[in-house]
């Protein structure tokens, strides 16, 4: 995968990816989007979801892209335009996330139903690639014990990583959230089978597949490592200019990091302001 975005269109090795356009858009973004929202389709193939976004019967939902289980991507809405994926939503003071975010749908059935010796999707088909987990907001059926969720294949996960890295080249993407973060009562996607911590590390913090996932402190006076994401949190340690850290997560303009000792081994965990961290 060598994704590049030109004029809002995703290109793979200089060719536009498959386009199945939805008319459900809100026009140009009022300001460049800084957030990526991750969804699952709760459905079968990516094409079936993209066709639904493009269908005449559907007048109220869309997403910028749908990523299939094999990692192939279908684009439904130009990245320069608002797509209708978030619904009623809020995140750290922002409401109505559609105006602020890129929506990525991942082909995945989500929560499965237990049945005769296995787990079944909404179409009644047995799913073999299952993660047993409980959703942190409670499972969709209200239970709080582990149930089956369709796993995300590695090829699909890595395609989404590559896509977000390409988006970061064009848009000021600083945060990646799940639909279940911005609409926690209504939504369970992408759910517990999606390793969001690792995804944020790979998509926001990583250099490339071969390089180390390391950020470098760029501040002559050093950089405060704090116990939380804000200057009101206690200073844990002063990190010297040039110190190496491993990004773990994001919260606004703050990045959760693990410090690395001289031997490159993980040491302390805390938060630093992203302005003083060179992640690329
Ligand atoms: Zn969603």
Short mmCIF file of C-alpha atoms in Angstrom, two decimals, residues 2-3 22 48 86 91 98 108 121 128 144 156 160 162 183 190 192 217 230 245 257 259 280:
data_model
loop_
_atom_site.label_atom_id
_atom_site.label_comp_id
_atom_site.label_asym_id
_atom_site.label_seq_id
_atom_site.Cartn_x
_atom_site.Cartn_y
_atom_site.Cartn_z
CA UNK A 2 1.29 3.42 -0.97
CA UNK A 3 -1.57 5.75 -0.24
CA UNK A 22 -22.66 8.81 -1.82
CA UNK A 48 -22.40 -3.78 0.29
CA UNK A 86 -21.09 10.43 13.47
CA UNK A 91 -15.94 15.00 21.99
CA UNK A 98 -19.26 15.26 11.30
CA UNK A 108 -16.96 -5.98 10.47
CA UNK A 121 -23.51 -12.62 12.64
CA UNK A 128 -14.88 -18.20 13.10
CA UNK A 144 -21.44 -7.23 31.02
CA UNK A 156 -7.51 -4.69 7.33
CA UNK A 160 -6.49 1.60 8.16
CA UNK A 162 -1.72 3.36 6.24
CA UNK A 183 -21.70 8.55 21.08
CA UNK A 190 -15.48 -0.20 16.60
CA UNK A 192 -13.39 -4.17 21.96
CA UNK A 217 11.70 15.45 22.77
CA UNK A 230 -2.81 19.00 31.19
CA UNK A 245 9.69 8.11 24.23
CA UNK A 257 4.09 8.27 26.37
CA UNK A 259 9.87 6.88 28.49
CA UNK A 280 8.02 12.00 12.46
#
